[in-house]
Short mmCIF file of C-alpha atoms and ligand atoms in Angstrom, two decimals:
data_model
loop_
_atom_site.label_atom_id
_atom_site.label_comp_id
_atom_site.label_asym_id
_atom_site.label_seq_id
_atom_site.Cartn_x
_atom_site.Cartn_y
_atom_site.Cartn_z
CA MET A 1 6.02 10.22 -7.41
CA VAL A 2 4.59 12.67 -9.53
CA TRP A 3 5.71 11.95 -13.47
CA ASN A 4 7.04 8.72 -12.31
CA SER A 5 4.86 6.43 -10.57
CA GLY A 6 2.30 5.31 -13.19
CA TRP A 7 0.65 2.02 -13.29
CA ARG A 8 3.89 0.57 -14.71
CA LEU A 9 6.00 1.10 -11.66
CA ALA A 10 3.20 0.51 -9.06
CA SER A 11 2.08 -2.87 -10.64
CA ALA A 12 6.01 -3.89 -11.21
CA ALA A 13 6.65 -2.92 -7.39
CA SER A 14 3.58 -4.78 -6.26
CA ASN A 15 4.62 -7.97 -8.55
CA SER A 16 7.80 -7.67 -6.66
CA GLY A 17 6.36 -8.15 -3.22
CA ILE A 18 6.45 -4.69 -2.10
CA LEU A 19 3.49 -2.02 -1.98
CA GLY A 20 3.25 -0.03 -5.31
CA LEU A 21 1.78 3.27 -5.17
CA ILE A 22 0.35 5.30 -8.06
CA GLY A 23 1.26 8.98 -7.76
CA ALA A 24 -2.09 10.86 -8.08
CA GLY A 25 -0.39 14.23 -8.17
CA SER A 26 0.65 14.58 -11.74
CA MET A 27 -2.65 12.90 -13.05
CA TYR A 28 -6.37 14.49 -14.04
CA PRO A 29 -8.93 12.60 -12.21
CA GLU A 30 -9.73 10.64 -15.32
CA VAL A 31 -6.09 9.84 -16.05
CA LEU A 32 -6.00 8.12 -12.63
CA ARG A 33 -8.99 6.22 -13.32
CA GLU A 34 -7.09 4.58 -16.33
CA HIS A 35 -3.93 4.06 -14.19
CA ILE A 36 -5.93 2.22 -11.37
CA GLN A 37 -7.56 0.19 -14.09
CA LYS A 38 -4.32 -0.68 -15.68
CA CYS A 39 -2.70 -1.21 -12.68
CA LYS A 40 -5.22 -3.77 -11.43
CA GLN A 41 -5.05 -5.67 -14.62
CA ALA A 42 -1.01 -5.84 -14.22
CA THR A 43 -1.20 -7.11 -10.79
CA ASN A 44 -3.32 -9.24 -8.45
CA LYS A 45 -1.52 -7.80 -5.52
CA PRO A 46 -2.34 -4.95 -3.25
CA PHE A 47 -1.41 -1.15 -4.35
CA GLY A 48 -2.11 2.18 -3.34
CA VAL A 49 -2.49 5.57 -4.46
CA ASN A 50 -0.71 8.59 -3.26
CA VAL A 51 -2.71 11.85 -3.08
CA PRO A 52 -1.07 15.21 -2.22
CA MET A 53 -3.77 17.29 -0.83
CA LEU A 54 -2.95 20.61 -1.97
CA TYR A 55 -4.87 20.20 -5.30
CA PRO A 56 -8.11 21.51 -6.15
CA ASN A 57 -10.02 18.50 -7.54
CA ILE A 58 -9.64 16.31 -4.37
CA GLN A 59 -12.89 15.12 -3.99
CA GLU A 60 -13.40 13.88 -7.61
CA ILE A 61 -10.07 11.90 -7.05
CA MET A 62 -11.05 10.61 -3.82
CA ASP A 63 -14.23 9.47 -5.34
CA ILE A 64 -12.44 7.58 -8.22
CA ILE A 65 -10.32 5.80 -5.78
CA VAL A 66 -13.28 4.51 -4.04
CA GLU A 67 -15.23 3.68 -6.82
CA GLU A 68 -12.07 1.66 -8.45
CA GLY A 69 -11.88 -0.38 -5.19
CA VAL A 70 -8.40 0.90 -4.12
CA LYS A 71 -7.87 -0.15 -0.45
CA ILE A 72 -4.69 1.64 0.46
CA VAL A 73 -4.31 5.43 0.12
CA PHE A 74 -1.13 7.61 1.18
CA THR A 75 -1.92 11.21 1.63
CA SER A 76 0.62 14.08 1.67
CA ALA A 77 1.05 17.77 1.59
CA GLY A 78 -2.13 18.96 3.71
CA ASN A 79 -4.10 18.45 6.73
CA PRO A 80 -4.80 14.50 7.71
CA LYS A 81 -7.88 15.48 9.37
CA THR A 82 -9.64 16.43 6.20
CA TRP A 83 -9.82 13.08 4.33
CA THR A 84 -8.72 10.18 7.09
CA THR A 85 -12.13 9.38 8.48
CA TRP A 86 -14.00 9.39 5.26
CA LEU A 87 -11.54 7.49 3.71
CA GLN A 88 -11.88 4.64 6.55
CA GLU A 89 -15.29 4.75 6.84
CA ARG A 90 -15.06 3.34 3.06
CA GLY A 91 -12.78 0.63 4.25
CA ILE A 92 -9.65 2.23 3.20
CA THR A 93 -6.35 2.21 5.05
CA VAL A 94 -4.85 5.65 5.07
CA VAL A 95 -1.22 6.37 5.69
CA HIS A 96 0.06 10.15 5.87
CA VAL A 97 3.36 11.30 5.11
CA VAL A 98 4.93 13.89 7.49
CA SER A 99 8.48 15.40 7.81
CA SER A 100 8.32 16.42 11.64
CA VAL A 101 7.13 15.28 15.02
CA LYS A 102 4.73 18.14 15.44
CA PHE A 103 2.83 16.81 12.01
CA ALA A 104 3.38 13.14 13.10
CA LEU A 105 1.42 13.85 16.17
CA LYS A 106 -1.33 15.85 14.53
CA ALA A 107 -1.45 12.96 11.97
CA GLN A 108 -1.78 10.33 14.87
CA GLU A 109 -4.52 12.54 16.26
CA ALA A 110 -6.46 12.53 13.31
CA GLY A 111 -6.74 8.92 13.39
CA VAL A 112 -4.48 7.62 10.41
CA ASP A 113 -3.05 3.79 10.31
CA ALA A 114 0.43 4.61 9.90
CA ILE A 115 2.76 7.63 8.98
CA VAL A 116 5.67 8.08 6.71
CA ALA A 117 8.20 10.23 8.26
CA GLU A 118 10.41 11.46 5.52
CA GLY A 119 13.81 13.31 6.14
CA PHE A 120 15.30 16.31 4.52
CA GLU A 121 17.31 13.82 2.19
CA ALA A 122 14.25 12.98 0.22
CA GLY A 123 13.44 13.60 -3.19
CA GLY A 124 10.38 15.81 -4.27
CA HIS A 125 8.32 18.03 -1.69
CA ASN A 126 9.43 18.09 1.83
CA GLY A 127 9.22 19.99 5.17
CA ARG A 128 10.84 23.51 6.05
CA ASP A 129 12.82 22.02 9.20
CA GLU A 130 15.57 20.40 7.57
CA THR A 131 15.38 17.18 9.74
CA THR A 132 17.34 14.44 8.69
CA THR A 133 16.06 10.80 8.47
CA LEU A 134 18.58 9.52 10.81
CA THR A 135 17.22 12.19 13.32
CA LEU A 136 13.62 12.44 12.36
CA ILE A 137 12.83 8.73 12.86
CA PRO A 138 13.70 7.97 16.33
CA MET A 139 12.35 11.36 17.40
CA VAL A 140 8.95 10.43 15.81
CA LYS A 141 9.22 6.84 17.33
CA GLU A 142 9.36 8.30 21.02
CA HIS A 143 6.09 10.06 20.32
CA ILE A 144 3.83 7.71 18.37
CA HIS A 145 2.48 4.50 18.85
CA ILE A 146 1.10 3.66 15.12
CA PRO A 147 3.38 1.94 12.54
CA LEU A 148 5.99 4.23 11.30
CA ILE A 149 7.23 3.86 7.77
CA ALA A 150 10.86 5.68 7.36
CA ALA A 151 11.61 7.69 4.15
CA GLY A 152 14.45 9.84 2.71
CA GLY A 153 17.89 8.76 1.51
CA ILE A 154 17.01 4.96 1.54
CA ALA A 155 18.10 3.24 -1.75
CA THR A 156 19.81 0.14 -0.34
CA GLY A 157 19.45 -2.88 2.11
CA LYS A 158 21.70 -1.51 4.66
CA ALA A 159 19.97 2.08 4.82
CA MET A 160 16.63 -0.02 4.84
CA LEU A 161 18.13 -1.49 8.12
CA ALA A 162 19.41 1.35 9.43
CA THR A 163 16.06 3.02 9.68
CA MET A 164 14.49 -0.01 11.14
CA ILE A 165 17.07 -0.16 13.79
CA LEU A 166 16.21 3.53 14.63
CA GLY A 167 12.69 2.45 15.14
CA ALA A 168 10.86 2.47 11.68
CA ASP A 169 8.48 -0.67 10.77
CA GLY A 170 9.07 -0.34 7.03
CA VAL A 171 10.28 1.86 4.70
CA GLN A 172 9.45 4.04 1.52
CA ILE A 173 11.68 4.49 -1.44
CA GLY A 174 11.28 7.00 -3.81
CA SER A 175 14.31 8.25 -5.81
CA ARG A 176 15.89 4.75 -6.35
CA PHE A 177 12.61 3.76 -8.25
CA VAL A 178 13.20 6.69 -10.59
CA ALA A 179 15.93 5.57 -12.08
CA SER A 180 14.06 1.91 -12.69
CA GLU A 181 12.88 0.62 -16.21
CA GLU A 182 9.17 1.02 -15.32
CA SER A 183 9.11 4.51 -14.23
CA SER A 184 7.50 6.96 -16.69
CA ALA A 185 9.97 9.56 -16.44
CA HIS A 186 11.83 10.49 -19.34
CA GLU A 187 14.87 8.83 -20.13
CA ALA A 188 17.19 11.76 -20.12
CA PHE A 189 16.06 12.60 -16.77
CA LYS A 190 16.78 9.00 -15.51
CA LYS A 191 20.11 9.39 -16.88
CA MET A 192 20.71 12.75 -15.31
CA VAL A 193 19.59 11.12 -12.12
CA VAL A 194 22.26 8.08 -12.41
CA ASP A 195 25.04 10.79 -13.29
CA ALA A 196 23.90 12.86 -10.29
CA LYS A 197 26.98 13.08 -7.62
CA GLU A 198 26.92 14.05 -3.91
CA GLY A 199 26.10 17.86 -3.58
CA ASP A 200 23.99 17.78 -7.10
CA THR A 201 20.76 18.20 -4.88
CA GLN A 202 19.43 20.98 -2.84
CA LEU A 203 16.15 21.91 -0.95
CA THR A 204 14.62 25.06 -2.39
CA LEU A 205 11.41 27.31 -2.88
CA LYS A 206 10.76 26.94 0.99
CA GLU A 207 8.44 29.81 0.59
CA LEU A 208 6.13 28.07 -1.75
CA ALA A 209 6.29 24.15 -1.26
CA PRO A 210 9.98 23.28 -0.16
CA VAL A 211 11.13 20.79 -2.81
CA ARG A 212 14.43 19.08 -3.50
CA LEU A 213 16.03 19.35 -7.22
CA LEU A 214 18.81 18.84 -9.36
CA LYS A 215 21.01 21.79 -10.03
CA ASN A 216 20.11 22.39 -13.32
CA GLU A 217 19.65 25.94 -14.97
CA PHE A 218 16.25 26.49 -13.77
CA PHE A 219 17.49 25.90 -10.31
CA ASN A 220 20.20 28.56 -11.14
CA GLN A 221 17.47 30.95 -11.91
CA VAL A 222 15.76 30.36 -8.70
CA GLN A 223 19.04 31.19 -6.94
CA GLU A 224 19.66 34.50 -8.80
CA LEU A 225 16.15 35.57 -8.22
CA TYR A 226 16.86 34.79 -4.23
CA LYS A 227 19.58 37.19 -4.21
CA THR A 228 17.19 39.99 -5.32
CA GLY A 229 15.25 39.22 -2.00
CA PRO A 230 12.11 38.26 -4.01
CA THR A 231 8.36 38.14 -2.91
CA THR A 232 6.44 34.87 -2.99
CA GLU A 233 4.81 36.08 -6.14
CA GLN A 234 7.70 36.62 -7.83
CA LEU A 235 8.95 33.09 -7.03
CA LYS A 236 5.69 31.75 -8.12
CA ASN A 237 5.91 33.54 -11.32
CA LEU A 238 9.31 32.08 -12.03
CA LEU A 239 8.03 28.67 -11.23
CA GLY A 240 5.23 29.04 -13.46
CA ARG A 241 3.17 25.87 -14.50
CA ALA A 242 3.86 22.43 -15.22
CA ARG A 243 7.88 22.89 -14.86
CA ALA A 244 7.76 19.15 -13.32
CA LYS A 245 6.11 17.72 -15.96
CA LYS A 246 8.81 19.66 -18.55
CA GLY A 247 11.57 18.44 -16.52
CA MET A 248 10.74 14.91 -15.39
CA PHE A 249 8.25 13.88 -18.18
CA GLU A 250 9.15 15.73 -21.20
CA GLY A 251 13.07 15.80 -20.37
CA ASP A 252 13.83 19.27 -20.68
CA LEU A 253 17.03 19.28 -18.41
CA VAL A 254 17.46 22.93 -18.77
CA GLU A 255 14.24 24.68 -18.00
CA GLY A 256 12.23 21.80 -16.26
CA GLU A 257 12.18 21.09 -12.34
CA LEU A 258 14.19 17.93 -11.65
CA GLU A 259 12.94 16.30 -8.52
CA ILE A 260 15.23 13.77 -6.72
CA GLY A 261 16.90 12.99 -3.51
CA GLN A 262 20.42 13.18 -2.13
CA ILE A 263 20.57 9.51 -2.46
CA SER A 264 20.80 9.94 -6.16
CA GLY A 265 24.44 10.32 -5.79
CA LEU A 266 24.63 6.61 -5.00
CA ILE A 267 22.27 5.46 -7.72
CA HIS A 268 24.44 4.34 -10.51
CA ASP A 269 22.28 2.52 -12.78
CA ILE A 270 18.58 2.12 -14.54
CA LYS A 271 17.31 -1.19 -13.39
CA PRO A 272 13.94 -3.24 -13.65
CA VAL A 273 11.95 -2.80 -10.58
CA SER A 274 12.25 -6.42 -9.60
CA LYS A 275 15.92 -6.18 -9.60
CA ILE A 276 16.26 -3.19 -7.36
CA VAL A 277 13.78 -4.59 -4.90
CA GLU A 278 15.74 -8.23 -5.22
CA ASP A 279 19.16 -6.42 -4.45
CA ILE A 280 17.75 -4.30 -1.59
CA LEU A 281 16.14 -6.92 0.22
CA SER A 282 19.36 -9.31 -0.29
CA GLU A 283 21.52 -6.54 1.01
CA TYR A 284 19.16 -6.07 3.96
CA GLU A 285 19.24 -9.74 4.92
CA SER A 286 22.98 -10.17 4.58
CA ALA A 287 23.60 -6.60 6.53
CA LYS A 288 21.09 -8.15 9.40
CA LYS A 289 23.07 -11.19 9.47
CA GLN A 290 26.37 -9.24 9.84
CA HIS A 291 25.50 -6.49 12.17
CA LEU A 292 22.94 -7.87 14.45
CA PHE A 293 23.50 -11.46 15.06
C1 FMN B 301 10.24 12.43 -8.62
C2 FMN B 301 9.80 12.25 -7.30
C3 FMN B 301 8.22 12.83 -7.14
C4 FMN B 301 7.69 12.70 -5.88
N1 FMN B 301 6.42 12.95 -5.64
C5 FMN B 301 5.84 12.65 -4.69
C6 FMN B 301 4.33 12.87 -4.57
O1 FMN B 301 3.57 13.25 -5.46
N2 FMN B 301 3.48 12.55 -3.16
C7 FMN B 301 4.30 12.30 -2.36
O2 FMN B 301 3.90 12.21 -1.12
N3 FMN B 301 5.74 12.16 -2.17
C8 FMN B 301 6.44 12.46 -3.34
N4 FMN B 301 7.66 12.27 -3.43
C9 FMN B 301 8.27 11.63 -2.22
C10 FMN B 301 8.54 10.07 -2.28
O3 FMN B 301 7.32 9.75 -2.07
C11 FMN B 301 9.34 9.58 -1.03
O4 FMN B 301 8.81 9.76 0.29
C12 FMN B 301 10.84 10.09 -1.30
O5 FMN B 301 11.38 10.08 -2.64
C13 FMN B 301 11.65 9.22 -0.61
O6 FMN B 301 13.05 9.46 -0.41
P1 FMN B 301 13.95 9.30 -1.50
O7 FMN B 301 13.85 9.92 -2.72
O8 FMN B 301 15.34 9.46 -0.69
O9 FMN B 301 13.77 7.53 -1.50
C14 FMN B 301 8.42 12.19 -4.56
C15 FMN B 301 9.64 11.88 -4.86
C16 FMN B 301 10.27 11.74 -6.04
C17 FMN B 301 12.01 11.58 -6.10
#
């Protein structure tokens, strides 16, 4: 997760027994190298790197990933054909993030090792089709034969179990880890996430790259601009540069872009990653006993 998943969050996740991911999307190549190296020092468990493929310096990012010996890459926001074979030839497992059946099929065709299917509830950038996790997972499952990881709206063991009943082999969790002690997000943003209620987020900027945001002053400015029937250029101009950094990393809750999922309405505290994982897994185990057997 951009501006959240640095080496601290990724290594804490891996040390807790799940797969931590470093979010390369908010890092210059050499910053990514530093995070990978620190993560390797902080954990001897596997971890991966998420690479949104819409940035210009992807070759450099991928070279660093290979040089540093990272073994798992999650790609998103781009064509899975471009990098999958190149990464796999270098011994790397590739997981691609999609938000629709159509793109799940494309990813499978491209030869990825697994798919993350992310519903409309999810925080961060998303698809245009507004397909919810509850509907997306079984539909993707119907069409693909490779491992399926569910994402979007999962912050509890019960939700994890629900998506697995629907056909997921695993889950990817974002928003819950924003409100963790190890997330690199600004404390003010984490607090706003904890205070968020149902209805406080919305998917917007569909003409650019659709993104789910907390409703703050910047979000309101976007909505005001929509009333005038803006061009894509006008939307781009309003968004400007570094809005996400301003909001999530620097803590400007007024002018910043604040990415979080709908499930923020169910996140009430900032906890260490190990406690988040422990709580989710114990709830998952007891829900499984209660509901299945
Ligand atoms: C603040 C934030 C930043 C994110 N950044 C990325 C990213 O850089 N690349 C990506 O593939 N997904 C990104 N995501 C999506 C997450 O990886 C994950 O799929 C999503 O958060 C799951 O839904 P949830 O937020 O309901 O848990 C981000 C999500 C959040 C909340």
